Coordinates of C-alpha atoms and ligand atoms in Angstrom, one line a residue:
M720 CA -19.2 -4.4 -16.2
Q721 CA -17.0 -2.3 -19.0
T722 CA -14.6 -0.4 -18.2
E723 CA -13.3 2.5 -19.6
A724 CA -9.5 3.3 -19.2
V725 CA -8.3 6.7 -19.7
I726 CA -4.3 7.9 -19.9
I727 CA -3.3 11.8 -17.9
D728 CA 0.2 12.3 -18.3
D729 CA -0.9 16.5 -17.2
I730 CA -3.9 17.5 -15.9
S731 CA -3.4 20.4 -17.0
D732 CA -4.3 19.7 -20.6
K733 CA -8.0 20.0 -21.8
K734 CA -8.1 16.6 -22.6
S735 CA -6.8 15.4 -19.4
Q736 CA -9.7 17.5 -17.5
N737 CA -13.1 16.5 -19.9
A738 CA -11.4 12.6 -18.2
L739 CA -11.0 13.9 -14.6
K740 CA -14.5 15.6 -15.2
K741 CA -15.9 12.8 -15.9
A742 CA -14.2 10.7 -13.5
G743 CA -15.0 13.1 -10.7
Q744 CA -19.5 12.2 -12.2
T745 CA -18.6 8.6 -11.5
I746 CA -17.5 9.2 -8.2
R747 CA -20.4 11.4 -7.3
N748 CA -22.7 9.6 -8.8
G749 CA -22.0 6.5 -7.2
G750 CA -19.3 4.8 -9.4
L751 CA -15.8 3.3 -9.2
V752 CA -12.9 4.7 -10.6
V753 CA -9.3 3.6 -10.3
F754 CA -7.2 6.5 -10.0
P755 CA -2.7 7.0 -9.0
T756 CA -1.6 7.8 -6.3
E757 CA 1.9 8.2 -5.0
T758 CA 1.9 5.5 -3.3
V759 CA -0.2 2.9 -4.3
Y760 CA -3.6 2.6 -7.3
G761 CA -6.6 3.7 -5.4
L762 CA -9.8 1.9 -5.8
G763 CA -11.8 4.8 -5.2
A764 CA -15.7 5.6 -4.6
D765 CA -17.9 8.2 -2.6
A766 CA -17.2 8.0 1.1
T767 CA -20.3 8.7 1.9
S768 CA -22.3 6.5 0.3
V769 CA -23.3 3.0 2.0
Q770 CA -24.1 1.8 -1.4
A771 CA -21.1 3.2 -2.8
A772 CA -19.0 1.6 -0.1
E773 CA -20.6 -1.6 -0.2
K774 CA -19.9 -1.7 -4.0
I775 CA -15.5 -1.3 -3.4
Y776 CA -15.4 -4.9 -1.1
K777 CA -17.6 -6.2 -3.4
A778 CA -14.9 -5.3 -6.4
K779 CA -12.0 -6.2 -4.1
G780 CA -13.0 -9.3 -2.6
R781 CA -12.6 -7.5 0.3
P782 CA -14.2 -8.8 4.3
S783 CA -16.4 -5.9 5.2
D784 CA -14.4 -6.2 8.2
N785 CA -11.6 -4.6 7.0
P786 CA -12.1 -0.7 6.7
L787 CA -11.7 1.4 3.9
I788 CA -9.4 5.1 4.0
I789 CA -11.1 8.3 2.9
H790 CA -9.1 10.9 0.7
I791 CA -9.1 14.2 0.9
H792 CA -7.7 17.2 -1.4
E793 CA -6.9 19.4 1.6
P794 CA -6.5 18.7 5.3
A795 CA -8.6 20.7 6.6
L796 CA -11.1 19.1 5.2
A797 CA -10.5 16.5 8.2
E798 CA -13.3 18.4 10.3
K799 CA -16.1 18.0 8.4
Y800 CA -15.5 13.7 8.6
T801 CA -13.9 13.5 11.9
Y802 CA -13.1 15.3 15.5
T803 CA -9.7 16.6 14.3
T804 CA -7.1 17.8 17.7
P805 CA -3.9 19.4 17.8
M806 CA -1.6 16.7 16.5
F807 CA -3.7 16.1 13.4
Y808 CA -2.5 19.4 13.0
K809 CA 0.9 19.0 12.9
I810 CA 1.1 15.6 11.4
A811 CA -0.9 17.7 8.6
D812 CA 1.5 20.4 8.6
A813 CA 4.9 18.6 8.8
F814 CA 3.7 15.4 5.9
M815 CA 0.3 16.4 3.9
P816 CA -0.4 16.0 1.2
G817 CA 1.7 13.0 1.3
P818 CA 1.9 9.2 2.2
I819 CA 0.5 9.1 5.8
T820 CA -2.8 8.6 6.6
V821 CA -4.3 9.9 11.1
I822 CA -6.4 7.7 12.3
M823 CA -8.9 9.6 14.8
K824 CA -12.6 9.4 15.8
A825 CA -15.0 9.8 12.8
K826 CA -18.1 11.6 12.6
D827 CA -21.6 10.2 11.4
I828 CA -21.6 11.4 8.3
I829 CA -19.0 9.1 7.7
P830 CA -21.3 5.4 6.8
K831 CA -20.1 2.0 9.0
T832 CA -20.3 0.4 6.2
V833 CA -16.3 2.6 5.1
T834 CA -15.7 1.9 9.1
A835 CA -16.4 -1.4 9.0
G836 CA -18.1 -0.7 12.1
L837 CA -15.9 1.0 14.6
D838 CA -15.4 4.5 15.7
T839 CA -12.9 6.0 13.9
V840 CA -12.3 6.2 10.8
A841 CA -8.6 6.8 8.7
V842 CA -7.9 10.5 7.0
R843 CA -5.5 10.4 3.9
C844 CA -4.1 13.5 2.2
P845 CA -2.1 12.6 -1.1
L846 CA 0.5 14.2 -3.0
H847 CA -0.8 13.2 -6.6
P848 CA -2.0 15.8 -8.7
V849 CA -4.4 12.9 -10.5
A850 CA -6.1 12.1 -6.9
R851 CA -6.2 15.3 -6.0
E852 CA -8.2 17.2 -8.6
L853 CA -10.0 13.4 -8.8
I854 CA -11.1 14.0 -5.0
K855 CA -11.6 18.0 -6.1
K856 CA -14.0 17.1 -9.1
A857 CA -16.0 14.9 -7.2
G858 CA -16.9 16.7 -4.4
V859 CA -17.0 14.3 -2.0
P860 CA -14.3 12.5 0.0
I861 CA -13.1 9.1 -1.9
A862 CA -13.0 6.0 0.0
A863 CA -10.2 3.7 -1.6
P864 CA -8.3 0.9 -0.9
S865 CA -5.4 -0.9 -2.7
A866 CA -6.9 -1.6 -6.4
N867 CA -5.9 -4.9 -6.2
L868 CA -8.1 -8.3 -5.5
S869 CA -7.5 -9.0 -1.7
G870 CA -4.9 -10.8 -1.0
S871 CA -3.0 -10.1 -3.6
P872 CA 0.3 -7.1 -4.0
S873 CA -1.0 -3.6 -3.7
P874 CA -0.7 -2.1 -7.5
T875 CA 1.9 0.3 -8.2
C876 CA 1.8 0.9 -12.4
F877 CA -1.4 0.8 -14.8
K878 CA -1.0 -2.6 -15.8
Y879 CA -1.3 -5.0 -11.9
A880 CA -4.8 -2.0 -11.4
Y881 CA -6.3 -3.3 -15.0
A882 CA -4.9 -6.8 -14.4
D883 CA -6.8 -7.1 -11.3
M884 CA -9.7 -4.5 -11.9
N885 CA -10.9 -4.5 -15.4
E886 CA -14.5 -5.2 -16.0
R887 CA -15.2 -5.0 -12.0
V888 CA -15.2 -0.7 -12.2
D889 CA -15.9 2.3 -14.3
M890 CA -13.5 3.9 -14.9
I891 CA -9.2 3.1 -14.4
I892 CA -7.0 6.3 -15.0
D893 CA -3.5 5.3 -15.9
G894 CA -1.0 8.1 -14.2
G895 CA 1.9 5.6 -14.8
D896 CA 4.6 4.4 -12.5
C897 CA 3.5 5.5 -8.1
D898 CA 6.6 7.4 -6.7
I899 CA 6.6 5.7 -3.5
G900 CA 5.2 2.0 -4.2
L901 CA 4.4 0.8 -0.3
E902 CA 1.0 2.2 1.4
S903 CA 0.9 4.5 3.0
T904 CA 2.4 5.5 6.9
I905 CA -0.8 5.0 8.8
V906 CA -1.0 5.7 12.5
K907 CA -3.6 6.3 15.2
I908 CA -3.8 9.4 17.8
E909 CA -4.8 8.3 21.0
E910 CA -7.0 10.6 23.8
D911 CA -4.1 11.8 25.2
E912 CA -2.5 12.6 21.7
S913 CA 0.5 9.9 21.5
L914 CA 0.9 8.0 18.7
T915 CA 0.6 4.1 17.8
L916 CA 1.7 2.9 14.1
L917 CA -0.2 0.8 12.9
R918 CA 1.3 0.3 9.4
P919 CA 4.8 1.8 8.2
G920 CA 5.4 4.0 5.4
A921 CA 7.3 6.0 3.6
V922 CA 6.3 8.7 6.9
T923 CA 9.3 7.2 9.1
V924 CA 9.0 6.1 13.1
E925 CA 11.9 8.7 12.9
D926 CA 9.8 11.8 10.8
L927 CA 7.1 10.8 13.2
N928 CA 9.4 10.9 16.4
M929 CA 10.1 14.8 15.3
L930 CA 6.9 15.6 16.0
C931 CA 5.8 13.0 19.2
D932 CA 8.1 11.2 21.3
D933 CA 5.4 9.0 22.6
I934 CA 5.3 6.8 19.1
K935 CA 4.0 2.7 20.1
I936 CA 4.4 0.6 17.0
S937 CA 1.7 -1.9 16.9
D938 CA 2.6 -5.5 17.3
A939 CA 1.5 -6.6 14.1
V940 CA 4.3 -4.5 12.1
L941 CA 7.2 -6.2 12.9
S942 CA 6.6 -10.1 13.8
A943 CA 3.3 -12.5 13.5
L944 CA 0.2 -11.8 15.5
K945 CA 0.2 -14.7 18.3
E946 CA -3.7 -16.9 17.9
G947 CA -6.7 -15.2 19.1
Q948 CA -4.4 -11.6 19.7
T949 CA -6.8 -9.0 18.7
V950 CA -5.1 -6.0 15.9
L951 CA -5.5 -2.5 15.7
S952 CA -5.5 -2.3 12.0
P953 CA -8.2 -5.0 11.1
G954 CA -6.0 -5.2 7.4
M955 CA -2.9 -6.5 9.2
K956 CA -4.9 -9.9 9.9
Y957 CA -5.4 -10.7 6.9
K958 CA -2.7 -12.8 4.5
H959 CA -1.7 -10.1 2.3
Y960 CA 0.2 -8.9 -0.8
A961 CA 1.3 -12.3 -1.5
P962 CA 2.3 -13.9 -4.5
K963 CA 1.4 -17.4 -5.6
T964 CA 5.2 -18.3 -5.5
P965 CA 6.3 -19.8 -2.1
F966 CA 8.4 -16.7 -0.5
S967 CA 11.0 -17.1 1.7
L968 CA 13.2 -15.0 3.7
L969 CA 16.9 -15.9 4.5
K970 CA 18.5 -13.9 7.2
G971 CA 22.1 -14.6 6.3
S972 CA 25.4 -12.7 4.5
L973 CA 26.0 -13.6 0.4
E974 CA 27.6 -16.3 1.0
K975 CA 25.3 -18.6 3.6
R976 CA 22.0 -17.5 0.9
F977 CA 24.1 -18.6 -2.4
E978 CA 24.7 -22.0 0.0
Y979 CA 21.3 -22.0 0.7
I980 CA 19.6 -21.5 -2.4
S981 CA 22.2 -23.5 -4.7
S982 CA 21.4 -26.5 -2.5
Q983 CA 17.0 -26.0 -3.5
N984 CA 15.7 -28.3 -6.0
G985 CA 13.3 -27.2 -8.9
R986 CA 12.9 -24.2 -10.3
V987 CA 14.2 -21.5 -7.8
A988 CA 13.8 -18.0 -8.4
V989 CA 15.4 -14.7 -6.5
I990 CA 14.8 -11.3 -5.7
C991 CA 18.9 -10.2 -4.9
Y992 CA 20.8 -6.6 -4.9
D993 CA 22.4 -5.1 -8.0
E994 CA 25.9 -6.1 -6.5
E995 CA 24.4 -9.7 -6.0
V996 CA 23.2 -10.2 -9.3
S997 CA 26.3 -11.6 -11.3
S998 CA 27.2 -13.6 -8.1
F999 CA 23.1 -15.1 -8.2
E1000 CA 24.1 -15.5 -12.4
R1001 CA 26.3 -18.3 -11.8
I1002 CA 23.3 -21.0 -10.5
I1003 CA 20.2 -19.3 -11.6
P1004 CA 18.9 -18.8 -15.1
T1005 CA 19.1 -14.9 -15.6
E1006 CA 14.9 -15.3 -16.0
L1007 CA 14.5 -16.0 -12.5
I1008 CA 16.6 -13.4 -11.2
F1009 CA 14.5 -10.3 -9.8
N1010 CA 17.4 -7.1 -9.9
F1011 CA 16.1 -5.1 -6.3
G1012 CA 18.7 -2.2 -6.8
K1013 CA 21.1 -1.3 -5.0
K1014 CA 22.1 -2.8 -1.2
D1015 CA 21.6 0.5 0.4
D1016 CA 18.6 2.4 -2.0
L1017 CA 15.8 1.5 -0.1
Q1018 CA 13.3 4.0 -2.1
K1019 CA 14.0 2.1 -5.5
Q1020 CA 13.3 -1.6 -3.3
A1021 CA 10.5 0.2 -2.2
K1022 CA 9.1 1.4 -5.4
L1023 CA 10.0 -1.9 -6.5
L1024 CA 8.6 -4.8 -4.1
F1025 CA 5.2 -5.3 -5.6
T1026 CA 5.7 -5.4 -9.2
L1027 CA 8.6 -7.8 -8.9
L1028 CA 6.3 -10.1 -6.9
R1029 CA 3.8 -9.9 -9.6
D1030 CA 6.8 -10.9 -11.9
V1031 CA 7.6 -13.7 -10.0
D1032 CA 4.7 -15.0 -10.2
K1033 CA 4.4 -15.2 -14.1
T1034 CA 7.3 -17.1 -14.1
E1035 CA 5.5 -19.7 -12.3
A1036 CA 8.9 -20.8 -10.0
D1037 CA 8.8 -23.3 -7.9
A1038 CA 10.2 -21.1 -4.8
V1039 CA 11.6 -17.2 -4.0
F1040 CA 14.1 -16.1 -2.0
A1041 CA 14.8 -13.3 -0.9
A1042 CA 17.1 -11.6 2.1
L1043 CA 15.7 -10.3 5.2
P1044 CA 15.9 -6.3 5.3
D1045 CA 16.7 -4.3 8.4
A1046 CA 13.7 -2.6 9.8
S1047 CA 15.2 0.8 10.5
G1048 CA 13.6 4.4 8.0
I1049 CA 11.7 3.0 5.4
G1050 CA 13.1 -0.3 5.9
M1051 CA 10.5 -1.1 8.3
A1052 CA 7.9 -0.4 5.5
L1053 CA 9.9 -3.1 3.6
Y1054 CA 10.2 -5.5 6.2
N1055 CA 6.6 -5.4 7.6
R1056 CA 5.6 -6.0 3.8
M1057 CA 7.7 -8.4 2.8
I1058 CA 7.2 -10.4 6.4
R1059 CA 3.6 -10.5 5.7
A1060 CA 4.5 -11.5 1.8
A1061 CA 6.2 -14.5 2.9
G1062 CA 4.0 -15.7 5.1
H1063 CA 6.5 -15.5 8.2
R1064 CA 8.8 -17.5 7.0
I1065 CA 12.0 -16.8 7.8
I1066 CA 15.5 -18.8 7.7
T1067 CA 18.2 -18.1 9.8
L1068 CA 21.1 -19.1 8.1
N1069 CA 24.2 -19.6 10.2
Ligands
LIG875 O1 -1.6 4.4 0.6 C1 -2.4 4.0 0.4 O2 -2.7 4.0 1.9 C2 -3.4 3.7 -0.4 C3 -3.7 4.6 -1.2 C4 -5.0 4.2 -2.0 O3 -4.4 5.4 -0.5 N1 -4.6 2.6 0.4 C5 -4.1 1.6 1.3 O4 -6.1 1.1 1.7 O5 -3.5 1.2 1.9 P1 -6.2 -0.3 2.3 O6 -7.5 -0.6 2.3 O7 -5.5 -0.8 1.2 O8 -5.2 -0.3 3.6 C6 -5.9 0.2 4.4 C7 -5.8 0.2 5.7 C8 -6.2 -1.5 6.3 O9 -5.3 -2.5 6.4 C9 -7.3 -0.8 7.2 O10 -7.4 -1.9 8.1 C10 -6.7 -0.1 7.8 O11 -5.9 0.5 6.8 N2 -7.6 0.7 9.0 C11 -9.0 1.5 7.8 N3 -9.7 2.5 8.8 C12 -9.1 2.1 10.2 C13 -9.7 2.0 11.2 N4 -10.4 2.9 11.5 N5 -8.4 1.6 11.8 C14 -7.5 1.2 11.8 N6 -7.3 0.2 11.1 C15 -8.1 1.5 9.9
LIG876 MG1 -4.2 -2.7 0.3

């Protein structure tokens, strides 16, 4: 398939408006369009069409039991596709448009291909102007997973969205780098209006606590699933975000990590904090040192993580190591992505 790539800097100029109109029409006609959001790039199709949704699974190589998020441009549109509750509007007032996805009971208008047979559907109203304008122009909700091949890190810039999706989709919109860099927070509204966190993101548990005291954190968020354990969010059971280079997390002080990494054989890469770069320069060639930003700049780390994991693969290192992050605030999202990218290989150094 021939893929058209277009750059959109400013949605109000005429060229961009025309490109967005064409992209919207492509979605409405059942095609696939890759587009930027504030979290990661999405691979979009008409969420009300079975055939269009099937194309998404095919283009990504995604298992058909892993449901898709539907994207709307105004929170109130959720009424059309789901049975909303007062808790939905509390969340919408506080955090939408923005990096949060809410799971509620689906209405029949959403095909089972999108929900992977579940009776619930995930709804998100993104903040990115290109995403919102595209949804508006399409005139239908857009089903969109992250625009990576299944199993790879989500693309947070045009370059990596293009690398995975060229020739698999009709159009790719280059809207620059994603501000957040990790996928949206996913919460499920339970029947009693309490919340279950299925995937941590930039809207943190602390943020959600302002609306609800009762937040359950799904087991798959902070640990590996046990054999045979059922999972609330199907995506959590798949290997994810993984670089090809074997990736391990080290729990311990800089001294301990330094000692451990020095003792490794082969071509070893490290993802380390800005403050630690000069220490590692003594034992590792510069091209194998990946600067993760300052230790307390979690926002920057969130923005860099998926890109660094892809950059590491280009070095053909034998192994890559990073420090295990703390799991509070947006750190929970980083922790969740990193333990999964590392296939839960955490080495405790005493
Ligand atoms: O930031 C984001 O959310 C990005 C951008 C493109 O919006 N999208 C994204 O989609 O990350 P995806 O498909 O890569 O991740 C969606 C996750 C999957 O783990 C899936 O299993 C889960 O949401 N999910 C979707 N519908 C669900 C449902 N009804 N119940 C439970 N989990 C659901
Ligand atoms: Mg994904």
